Short mmCIF file of N, CA, C and O in Angstrom, two decimals:
data_model
loop_
_atom_site.label_atom_id
_atom_site.label_comp_id
_atom_site.label_asym_id
_atom_site.label_seq_id
_atom_site.Cartn_x
_atom_site.Cartn_y
_atom_site.Cartn_z
N UNK O 1 5.83 -1.84 -10.64
CA UNK O 1 6.72 -0.89 -10.02
C UNK O 1 8.12 -1.51 -10.05
O UNK O 1 8.27 -2.69 -9.77
N UNK O 2 9.10 -0.72 -10.41
CA UNK O 2 10.47 -1.26 -10.43
C UNK O 2 11.12 -1.19 -9.04
O UNK O 2 10.79 -0.32 -8.23
N UNK O 3 12.01 -2.12 -8.79
CA UNK O 3 12.88 -1.96 -7.63
C UNK O 3 13.92 -0.91 -8.01
O UNK O 3 14.14 -0.64 -9.20
N UNK O 4 14.54 -0.33 -7.01
CA UNK O 4 15.55 0.69 -7.26
C UNK O 4 16.91 0.19 -6.76
O UNK O 4 16.98 -0.63 -5.86
N UNK O 5 17.96 0.72 -7.33
CA UNK O 5 19.32 0.37 -6.93
C UNK O 5 19.49 0.52 -5.41
O UNK O 5 20.04 -0.34 -4.74
N UNK O 6 18.96 1.61 -4.86
CA UNK O 6 19.11 1.91 -3.44
C UNK O 6 18.27 0.99 -2.54
O UNK O 6 18.46 0.99 -1.33
N UNK O 7 17.36 0.21 -3.12
CA UNK O 7 16.52 -0.69 -2.32
C UNK O 7 17.31 -1.87 -1.77
O UNK O 7 16.96 -2.44 -0.74
N UNK O 8 18.37 -2.28 -2.47
CA UNK O 8 19.15 -3.43 -2.03
C UNK O 8 19.97 -3.10 -0.79
O UNK O 8 20.46 -1.99 -0.63
N UNK O 9 20.09 -4.09 0.08
CA UNK O 9 20.96 -3.92 1.25
C UNK O 9 22.29 -4.63 1.01
O UNK O 9 22.56 -5.13 -0.09
N UNK O 10 23.10 -4.70 2.02
CA UNK O 10 24.43 -5.30 1.92
C UNK O 10 24.38 -6.77 1.52
O UNK O 10 25.33 -7.30 0.96
N UNK O 11 23.26 -7.43 1.78
CA UNK O 11 23.13 -8.85 1.48
C UNK O 11 22.64 -9.11 0.06
O UNK O 11 22.44 -10.26 -0.33
N UNK O 12 22.42 -8.05 -0.72
CA UNK O 12 22.07 -8.20 -2.13
C UNK O 12 20.60 -8.40 -2.42
O UNK O 12 20.25 -8.78 -3.53
N UNK O 13 19.75 -8.16 -1.44
CA UNK O 13 18.31 -8.23 -1.69
C UNK O 13 17.65 -6.98 -1.12
O UNK O 13 18.25 -6.23 -0.38
N UNK O 14 16.39 -6.78 -1.50
CA UNK O 14 15.67 -5.61 -1.02
C UNK O 14 15.49 -5.72 0.49
O UNK O 14 15.04 -6.75 1.00
N UNK O 15 15.85 -4.67 1.19
CA UNK O 15 15.74 -4.64 2.64
C UNK O 15 14.28 -4.71 3.06
O UNK O 15 13.40 -4.16 2.40
N UNK O 16 14.01 -5.37 4.18
CA UNK O 16 12.64 -5.60 4.63
C UNK O 16 11.82 -4.32 4.79
O UNK O 16 10.64 -4.30 4.46
N UNK O 17 12.40 -3.24 5.27
CA UNK O 17 11.62 -2.02 5.48
C UNK O 17 11.14 -1.41 4.17
O UNK O 17 10.14 -0.69 4.14
N UNK O 18 11.82 -1.72 3.07
CA UNK O 18 11.45 -1.16 1.77
C UNK O 18 10.10 -1.70 1.30
O UNK O 18 9.37 -1.02 0.57
N UNK O 19 9.74 -2.91 1.73
CA UNK O 19 8.45 -3.48 1.34
C UNK O 19 7.31 -2.57 1.82
O UNK O 19 6.30 -2.43 1.14
N UNK O 20 7.47 -1.96 2.98
CA UNK O 20 6.44 -1.06 3.49
C UNK O 20 6.30 0.17 2.60
O UNK O 20 5.21 0.70 2.41
N UNK O 21 7.41 0.62 2.04
CA UNK O 21 7.37 1.73 1.09
C UNK O 21 6.61 1.32 -0.17
O UNK O 21 5.83 2.11 -0.73
N UNK O 22 6.83 0.10 -0.64
CA UNK O 22 6.09 -0.39 -1.81
C UNK O 22 4.59 -0.41 -1.51
O UNK O 22 3.78 -0.01 -2.34
N UNK O 23 4.22 -0.90 -0.32
CA UNK O 23 2.80 -0.95 0.06
C UNK O 23 2.21 0.46 0.10
O UNK O 23 1.12 0.70 -0.44
N UNK O 24 2.91 1.38 0.73
CA UNK O 24 2.45 2.77 0.85
C UNK O 24 2.25 3.39 -0.53
O UNK O 24 1.24 4.04 -0.81
N UNK O 25 3.23 3.20 -1.41
CA UNK O 25 3.15 3.74 -2.76
C UNK O 25 1.98 3.13 -3.52
O UNK O 25 1.23 3.84 -4.20
N UNK O 26 1.80 1.82 -3.42
CA UNK O 26 0.72 1.14 -4.14
C UNK O 26 -0.65 1.64 -3.68
O UNK O 26 -1.52 1.93 -4.51
N UNK O 27 -0.86 1.72 -2.37
CA UNK O 27 -2.16 2.15 -1.85
C UNK O 27 -2.46 3.59 -2.28
O UNK O 27 -3.54 3.88 -2.80
N UNK O 28 -1.53 4.49 -2.07
CA UNK O 28 -1.78 5.89 -2.38
C UNK O 28 -1.88 6.15 -3.88
O UNK O 28 -2.71 6.96 -4.32
N UNK O 29 -1.09 5.46 -4.69
CA UNK O 29 -1.22 5.60 -6.15
C UNK O 29 -2.57 5.07 -6.60
O UNK O 29 -3.23 5.69 -7.45
N UNK O 30 -3.01 3.94 -6.03
CA UNK O 30 -4.33 3.41 -6.38
C UNK O 30 -5.42 4.39 -5.98
O UNK O 30 -6.34 4.64 -6.76
N UNK O 31 -5.33 4.96 -4.77
CA UNK O 31 -6.35 5.92 -4.33
C UNK O 31 -6.45 7.11 -5.29
O UNK O 31 -7.55 7.53 -5.65
N UNK O 32 -5.34 7.63 -5.71
CA UNK O 32 -5.36 8.79 -6.61
C UNK O 32 -5.93 8.41 -7.96
O UNK O 32 -6.71 9.16 -8.55
N UNK O 33 -5.56 7.22 -8.45
CA UNK O 33 -6.08 6.77 -9.74
C UNK O 33 -7.57 6.45 -9.66
O UNK O 33 -8.36 6.87 -10.51
N UNK O 34 -7.97 5.70 -8.64
CA UNK O 34 -9.36 5.24 -8.52
C UNK O 34 -10.34 6.37 -8.23
O UNK O 34 -11.50 6.31 -8.64
N UNK O 35 -9.87 7.41 -7.53
CA UNK O 35 -10.77 8.51 -7.18
C UNK O 35 -10.68 9.67 -8.17
O UNK O 35 -11.56 10.53 -8.20
N UNK O 36 -9.60 9.71 -8.95
CA UNK O 36 -9.39 10.85 -9.84
C UNK O 36 -9.14 12.13 -9.06
O UNK O 36 -9.33 13.23 -9.56
N UNK O 37 -8.70 11.97 -7.79
CA UNK O 37 -8.53 13.09 -6.88
C UNK O 37 -7.10 13.13 -6.36
O UNK O 37 -6.50 12.08 -6.12
N UNK O 38 -6.59 14.33 -6.16
CA UNK O 38 -5.31 14.46 -5.46
C UNK O 38 -5.64 14.36 -3.98
O UNK O 38 -6.15 15.31 -3.38
N UNK O 39 -5.39 13.20 -3.41
CA UNK O 39 -5.80 12.93 -2.02
C UNK O 39 -5.14 13.88 -1.03
O UNK O 39 -5.63 14.04 0.09
N UNK O 40 -4.07 14.54 -1.43
CA UNK O 40 -3.41 15.49 -0.54
C UNK O 40 -4.23 16.75 -0.34
O UNK O 40 -3.96 17.53 0.57
N UNK O 41 -5.25 16.95 -1.17
CA UNK O 41 -6.06 18.16 -1.10
C UNK O 41 -7.39 17.94 -0.39
O UNK O 41 -8.20 18.86 -0.32
N UNK O 42 -7.63 16.76 0.14
CA UNK O 42 -8.87 16.47 0.86
C UNK O 42 -8.81 17.02 2.28
O UNK O 42 -7.70 17.21 2.83
N UNK O 43 -9.95 17.26 2.91
CA UNK O 43 -9.95 17.76 4.30
C UNK O 43 -9.62 16.67 5.32
O UNK O 43 -9.56 16.95 6.51
N UNK O 44 -9.41 15.46 4.85
CA UNK O 44 -9.03 14.35 5.72
C UNK O 44 -7.75 13.74 5.20
O UNK O 44 -7.48 13.71 4.00
N UNK O 45 -6.97 13.24 6.12
CA UNK O 45 -5.67 12.66 5.82
C UNK O 45 -5.69 11.20 6.27
O UNK O 45 -6.07 10.90 7.40
N UNK O 46 -5.29 10.30 5.38
CA UNK O 46 -5.18 8.89 5.75
C UNK O 46 -3.81 8.64 6.37
O UNK O 46 -2.80 8.69 5.67
N UNK O 47 -3.78 8.42 7.67
CA UNK O 47 -2.50 8.13 8.33
C UNK O 47 -2.39 6.62 8.52
O UNK O 47 -3.38 5.92 8.74
N UNK O 48 -1.18 6.12 8.43
CA UNK O 48 -0.94 4.69 8.57
C UNK O 48 -0.91 4.36 10.06
O UNK O 48 -0.04 4.83 10.80
N UNK O 49 -1.88 3.55 10.48
CA UNK O 49 -1.99 3.18 11.89
C UNK O 49 -1.38 1.81 12.17
O UNK O 49 -1.00 1.54 13.31
N UNK O 50 -1.31 0.97 11.14
CA UNK O 50 -0.79 -0.39 11.36
C UNK O 50 -0.35 -0.97 10.03
O UNK O 50 -0.99 -0.73 9.00
N UNK O 51 0.74 -1.71 10.05
CA UNK O 51 1.20 -2.44 8.87
C UNK O 51 1.74 -3.79 9.31
O UNK O 51 2.15 -3.97 10.47
N UNK O 52 1.75 -4.72 8.39
CA UNK O 52 2.40 -6.00 8.63
C UNK O 52 2.89 -6.54 7.29
O UNK O 52 2.39 -6.14 6.24
N UNK O 53 3.86 -7.42 7.35
CA UNK O 53 4.41 -8.01 6.14
C UNK O 53 4.90 -9.41 6.44
O UNK O 53 5.57 -9.63 7.46
N UNK O 54 4.55 -10.34 5.57
CA UNK O 54 5.07 -11.71 5.65
C UNK O 54 5.81 -11.99 4.35
O UNK O 54 5.24 -11.86 3.26
N UNK O 55 7.07 -12.35 4.47
CA UNK O 55 7.92 -12.55 3.31
C UNK O 55 7.85 -14.01 2.85
O UNK O 55 7.92 -14.92 3.66
N UNK O 56 7.71 -14.19 1.54
CA UNK O 56 7.65 -15.54 0.99
C UNK O 56 8.73 -15.77 -0.06
O UNK O 56 8.92 -16.90 -0.49
N UNK O 57 9.40 -14.72 -0.48
CA UNK O 57 10.45 -14.82 -1.48
C UNK O 57 11.25 -13.54 -1.51
O UNK O 57 10.83 -12.52 -0.99
N UNK O 58 12.40 -13.61 -2.12
CA UNK O 58 13.32 -12.47 -2.14
C UNK O 58 13.19 -11.71 -3.46
O UNK O 58 12.93 -12.29 -4.51
N UNK O 59 13.36 -10.40 -3.38
CA UNK O 59 13.46 -9.56 -4.57
C UNK O 59 14.72 -8.72 -4.46
O UNK O 59 15.24 -8.48 -3.36
N UNK O 60 15.23 -8.30 -5.62
CA UNK O 60 16.41 -7.44 -5.63
C UNK O 60 16.40 -6.61 -6.91
O UNK O 60 15.65 -6.89 -7.85
N UNK O 61 17.22 -5.58 -6.92
CA UNK O 61 17.36 -4.76 -8.12
C UNK O 61 17.99 -5.60 -9.21
O UNK O 61 18.94 -6.33 -8.93
N UNK O 62 17.48 -5.58 -10.44
CA UNK O 62 16.48 -4.73 -11.06
C UNK O 62 15.12 -5.41 -11.28
O UNK O 62 14.49 -5.23 -12.32
N UNK O 63 14.64 -6.16 -10.31
CA UNK O 63 13.35 -6.84 -10.46
C UNK O 63 12.22 -5.85 -10.71
O UNK O 63 12.23 -4.72 -10.22
N UNK O 64 11.24 -6.30 -11.49
CA UNK O 64 10.00 -5.57 -11.71
C UNK O 64 8.93 -6.22 -10.83
O UNK O 64 8.83 -7.44 -10.78
N UNK O 65 8.15 -5.39 -10.16
CA UNK O 65 7.16 -5.88 -9.21
C UNK O 65 5.75 -5.48 -9.64
O UNK O 65 5.56 -4.49 -10.33
N UNK O 66 4.80 -6.27 -9.18
CA UNK O 66 3.39 -5.91 -9.28
C UNK O 66 2.80 -6.04 -7.88
O UNK O 66 3.14 -6.96 -7.14
N UNK O 67 1.93 -5.13 -7.55
CA UNK O 67 1.28 -5.16 -6.24
C UNK O 67 -0.22 -5.26 -6.46
O UNK O 67 -0.80 -4.45 -7.16
N UNK O 68 -0.81 -6.28 -5.85
CA UNK O 68 -2.26 -6.43 -5.88
C UNK O 68 -2.82 -5.96 -4.55
O UNK O 68 -2.16 -6.12 -3.51
N UNK O 69 -4.00 -5.37 -4.58
CA UNK O 69 -4.59 -4.96 -3.31
C UNK O 69 -6.10 -5.14 -3.32
O UNK O 69 -6.73 -5.16 -4.37
N UNK O 70 -6.61 -5.31 -2.12
CA UNK O 70 -8.05 -5.39 -1.90
C UNK O 70 -8.33 -4.79 -0.53
O UNK O 70 -7.42 -4.64 0.29
N UNK O 71 -9.59 -4.47 -0.30
CA UNK O 71 -10.00 -3.96 1.01
C UNK O 71 -10.63 -5.12 1.77
O UNK O 71 -11.57 -5.75 1.28
N UNK O 72 -10.10 -5.40 2.95
CA UNK O 72 -10.66 -6.48 3.76
C UNK O 72 -11.60 -5.94 4.84
O UNK O 72 -12.40 -6.68 5.40
N UNK O 73 -11.48 -4.63 5.13
CA UNK O 73 -12.38 -4.01 6.10
C UNK O 73 -12.54 -2.54 5.76
O UNK O 73 -11.55 -1.82 5.60
N UNK O 74 -13.79 -2.12 5.65
CA UNK O 74 -14.11 -0.73 5.38
C UNK O 74 -14.94 -0.23 6.56
O UNK O 74 -16.11 -0.56 6.69
N UNK O 75 -14.29 0.51 7.46
CA UNK O 75 -14.95 1.00 8.67
C UNK O 75 -15.47 2.41 8.51
O UNK O 75 -15.57 2.94 7.40
N UNK O 76 -15.79 3.04 9.63
CA UNK O 76 -16.28 4.42 9.63
C UNK O 76 -15.14 5.39 9.35
O UNK O 76 -15.27 6.31 8.54
N UNK O 77 -14.00 5.17 10.00
CA UNK O 77 -12.87 6.08 9.83
C UNK O 77 -11.59 5.37 9.37
O UNK O 77 -10.56 6.01 9.22
N UNK O 78 -11.68 4.07 9.12
CA UNK O 78 -10.47 3.34 8.74
C UNK O 78 -10.74 2.36 7.60
O UNK O 78 -11.86 1.88 7.41
N UNK O 79 -9.67 2.07 6.87
CA UNK O 79 -9.69 1.09 5.78
C UNK O 79 -8.52 0.15 6.00
O UNK O 79 -7.39 0.60 6.21
N UNK O 80 -8.79 -1.15 5.93
CA UNK O 80 -7.73 -2.15 5.99
C UNK O 80 -7.54 -2.74 4.60
O UNK O 80 -8.48 -3.28 4.01
N UNK O 81 -6.33 -2.60 4.09
CA UNK O 81 -5.96 -3.15 2.79
C UNK O 81 -5.15 -4.42 2.99
O UNK O 81 -4.31 -4.50 3.89
N UNK O 82 -5.40 -5.42 2.15
CA UNK O 82 -4.55 -6.60 2.04
C UNK O 82 -3.77 -6.45 0.75
O UNK O 82 -4.34 -6.06 -0.28
N UNK O 83 -2.48 -6.74 0.81
CA UNK O 83 -1.62 -6.56 -0.36
C UNK O 83 -0.84 -7.83 -0.67
O UNK O 83 -0.49 -8.59 0.23
N UNK O 84 -0.57 -8.03 -1.94
CA UNK O 84 0.31 -9.09 -2.40
C UNK O 84 1.37 -8.47 -3.29
O UNK O 84 1.04 -7.71 -4.21
N UNK O 85 2.62 -8.74 -3.00
CA UNK O 85 3.73 -8.21 -3.79
C UNK O 85 4.30 -9.36 -4.62
O UNK O 85 4.71 -10.38 -4.06
N UNK O 86 4.29 -9.18 -5.92
CA UNK O 86 4.72 -10.22 -6.84
C UNK O 86 5.91 -9.76 -7.66
O UNK O 86 5.96 -8.62 -8.11
N UNK O 87 6.85 -10.69 -7.88
CA UNK O 87 8.01 -10.42 -8.75
C UNK O 87 7.68 -11.00 -10.13
O UNK O 87 7.19 -12.12 -10.24
N UNK O 88 7.94 -10.20 -11.17
CA UNK O 88 7.77 -10.69 -12.53
C UNK O 88 8.94 -11.61 -12.87
O UNK O 88 10.09 -11.20 -12.77
N UNK O 89 8.61 -12.84 -13.25
CA UNK O 89 9.62 -13.82 -13.65
C UNK O 89 9.21 -14.30 -15.05
O UNK O 89 8.37 -15.19 -15.17
N UNK O 90 9.76 -13.65 -16.07
CA UNK O 90 9.31 -13.92 -17.43
C UNK O 90 7.85 -13.51 -17.56
O UNK O 90 7.48 -12.39 -17.25
N UNK O 91 7.01 -14.44 -17.99
CA UNK O 91 5.57 -14.19 -18.12
C UNK O 91 4.81 -14.51 -16.85
O UNK O 91 3.61 -14.29 -16.77
N UNK O 92 5.49 -15.06 -15.85
CA UNK O 92 4.84 -15.49 -14.61
C UNK O 92 5.02 -14.44 -13.51
O UNK O 92 5.89 -13.57 -13.58
N UNK O 93 4.18 -14.56 -12.48
CA UNK O 93 4.30 -13.74 -11.28
C UNK O 93 4.59 -14.66 -10.11
O UNK O 93 3.92 -15.67 -9.93
N UNK O 94 5.60 -14.29 -9.33
CA UNK O 94 6.01 -15.09 -8.18
C UNK O 94 5.74 -14.28 -6.91
O UNK O 94 6.27 -13.18 -6.76
N UNK O 95 4.93 -14.83 -6.02
CA UNK O 95 4.61 -14.12 -4.78
C UNK O 95 5.86 -13.94 -3.93
O UNK O 95 6.57 -14.91 -3.65
N UNK O 96 6.11 -12.71 -3.51
CA UNK O 96 7.28 -12.40 -2.70
C UNK O 96 6.92 -11.97 -1.28
O UNK O 96 7.71 -12.13 -0.37
N UNK O 97 5.72 -11.39 -1.11
CA UNK O 97 5.30 -10.95 0.23
C UNK O 97 3.80 -10.68 0.23
O UNK O 97 3.22 -10.34 -0.80
N UNK O 98 3.22 -10.82 1.39
CA UNK O 98 1.84 -10.39 1.62
C UNK O 98 1.86 -9.44 2.80
O UNK O 98 2.76 -9.50 3.65
N UNK O 99 0.87 -8.56 2.85
CA UNK O 99 0.86 -7.62 3.95
C UNK O 99 -0.50 -7.00 4.17
O UNK O 99 -1.44 -7.21 3.39
N UNK O 100 -0.60 -6.27 5.27
CA UNK O 100 -1.78 -5.47 5.56
C UNK O 100 -1.32 -4.04 5.81
O UNK O 100 -0.17 -3.80 6.20
N UNK O 101 -2.26 -3.13 5.58
CA UNK O 101 -1.96 -1.70 5.66
C UNK O 101 -3.25 -1.03 6.09
O UNK O 101 -4.26 -1.18 5.41
N UNK O 102 -3.24 -0.34 7.22
CA UNK O 102 -4.45 0.29 7.74
C UNK O 102 -4.31 1.80 7.70
O UNK O 102 -3.37 2.36 8.28
N UNK O 103 -5.24 2.43 6.99
CA UNK O 103 -5.35 3.89 6.99
C UNK O 103 -6.45 4.28 7.95
O UNK O 103 -7.56 3.75 7.87
N UNK O 104 -6.16 5.22 8.85
CA UNK O 104 -7.18 5.85 9.68
C UNK O 104 -7.26 7.29 9.20
O UNK O 104 -6.24 7.98 9.09
N UNK O 105 -8.48 7.73 8.92
CA UNK O 105 -8.67 9.10 8.42
C UNK O 105 -8.84 10.06 9.57
O UNK O 105 -9.61 9.82 10.49
N UNK O 106 -8.05 11.15 9.50
CA UNK O 106 -8.08 12.18 10.53
C UNK O 106 -8.26 13.53 9.86
O UNK O 106 -7.91 13.72 8.69
N UNK O 107 -8.81 14.46 10.61
CA UNK O 107 -8.95 15.84 10.16
C UNK O 107 -7.54 16.40 9.94
O UNK O 107 -6.65 16.21 10.77
N UNK O 108 -7.34 17.11 8.83
CA UNK O 108 -6.00 17.61 8.52
C UNK O 108 -5.49 18.63 9.53
O UNK O 108 -4.28 18.79 9.68
N UNK O 109 -6.38 19.30 10.22
CA UNK O 109 -5.94 20.30 11.20
C UNK O 109 -5.89 19.76 12.62
O UNK O 109 -4.91 19.98 13.32
N UNK O 110 -6.94 19.08 13.06
CA UNK O 110 -7.00 18.62 14.46
C UNK O 110 -6.32 17.28 14.67
O UNK O 110 -6.00 16.92 15.80
N UNK O 111 -6.14 16.52 13.59
CA UNK O 111 -5.58 15.17 13.63
C UNK O 111 -6.44 14.19 14.44
O UNK O 111 -5.97 13.17 14.89
N UNK O 112 -7.71 14.50 14.59
CA UNK O 112 -8.67 13.63 15.27
C UNK O 112 -9.36 12.77 14.21
O UNK O 112 -9.64 13.25 13.11
N UNK O 113 -9.68 11.50 14.53
CA UNK O 113 -10.35 10.63 13.56
C UNK O 113 -11.68 11.23 13.09
O UNK O 113 -12.42 11.82 13.88
N UNK O 114 -11.92 11.08 11.78
CA UNK O 114 -13.19 11.52 11.18
C UNK O 114 -13.62 10.46 10.17
O UNK O 114 -12.86 9.52 9.88
N UNK O 115 -14.81 10.61 9.64
CA UNK O 115 -15.30 9.65 8.65
C UNK O 115 -14.45 9.70 7.39
O UNK O 115 -13.92 10.76 7.01
N UNK O 116 -14.35 8.55 6.75
CA UNK O 116 -13.63 8.44 5.48
C UNK O 116 -14.31 9.35 4.46
O UNK O 116 -15.54 9.32 4.34
N UNK O 117 -13.56 10.18 3.74
CA UNK O 117 -14.18 11.02 2.71
C UNK O 117 -14.96 10.16 1.71
O UNK O 117 -14.51 9.06 1.33
N UNK O 118 -16.10 10.66 1.27
CA UNK O 118 -17.00 9.88 0.41
C UNK O 118 -16.32 9.42 -0.88
O UNK O 118 -16.53 8.29 -1.33
N UNK O 119 -15.48 10.25 -1.48
CA UNK O 119 -14.80 9.87 -2.72
C UNK O 119 -13.90 8.66 -2.49
O UNK O 119 -13.79 7.77 -3.34
N UNK O 120 -13.27 8.59 -1.33
CA UNK O 120 -12.41 7.46 -1.00
C UNK O 120 -13.25 6.24 -0.62
O UNK O 120 -12.99 5.12 -1.05
N UNK O 121 -14.29 6.44 0.16
CA UNK O 121 -15.18 5.34 0.54
C UNK O 121 -15.77 4.65 -0.70
O UNK O 121 -15.80 3.42 -0.79
N UNK O 122 -16.21 5.44 -1.67
CA UNK O 122 -16.81 4.88 -2.88
C UNK O 122 -15.79 4.03 -3.65
O UNK O 122 -16.12 2.93 -4.13
N UNK O 123 -14.57 4.52 -3.77
CA UNK O 123 -13.53 3.74 -4.48
C UNK O 123 -13.19 2.48 -3.72
O UNK O 123 -13.09 1.39 -4.31
N UNK O 124 -13.02 2.58 -2.40
CA UNK O 124 -12.65 1.42 -1.59
C UNK O 124 -13.75 0.37 -1.61
O UNK O 124 -13.48 -0.84 -1.61
N UNK O 125 -15.00 0.81 -1.64
CA UNK O 125 -16.13 -0.14 -1.65
C UNK O 125 -16.10 -1.03 -2.90
O UNK O 125 -16.59 -2.16 -2.85
N UNK O 126 -15.49 -0.54 -3.97
CA UNK O 126 -15.40 -1.32 -5.21
C UNK O 126 -14.47 -2.51 -5.09
O UNK O 126 -14.59 -3.46 -5.88
N UNK O 127 -13.54 -2.49 -4.15
CA UNK O 127 -12.59 -3.60 -4.04
C UNK O 127 -12.65 -4.31 -2.69
O UNK O 127 -11.70 -4.97 -2.28
N UNK O 128 -13.79 -4.19 -2.01
CA UNK O 128 -13.97 -4.92 -0.75
C UNK O 128 -14.13 -6.39 -1.06
O UNK O 128 -14.95 -6.77 -1.90
N UNK O 129 -13.35 -7.22 -0.38
CA UNK O 129 -13.46 -8.67 -0.50
C UNK O 129 -13.65 -9.24 0.90
O UNK O 129 -12.95 -8.86 1.82
N UNK O 130 -14.59 -10.13 1.05
CA UNK O 130 -14.85 -10.75 2.36
C UNK O 130 -14.13 -12.07 2.46
O UNK O 130 -13.89 -12.76 1.59
#
């Protein structure tokens, strides 16, 4: 994923809140790819209940990024993802941040927690790491 011109702040690096956008984009793009489903059309909605980020290096425009993800917890109604954000430096990858991202699945109408849709559970189960 590329950084964008607008991602940089006044100090010349990507602003900290933008990392959460990268995490959100990576998780949802992976879900759509892994399930072959437009997740916006499911009867359940994955809402972000918790996020965290630990910075280990700086990125700025026009850096190219790669995001790795795994599932560290697959619950009844929630999924916890662990993410690593890497900056491409030539042929190497340099770790820039790690984070967690928790989706809680809720009914699209009532917004009450419900079980993770089976199509999503099956995809997430493929990348569970203990």
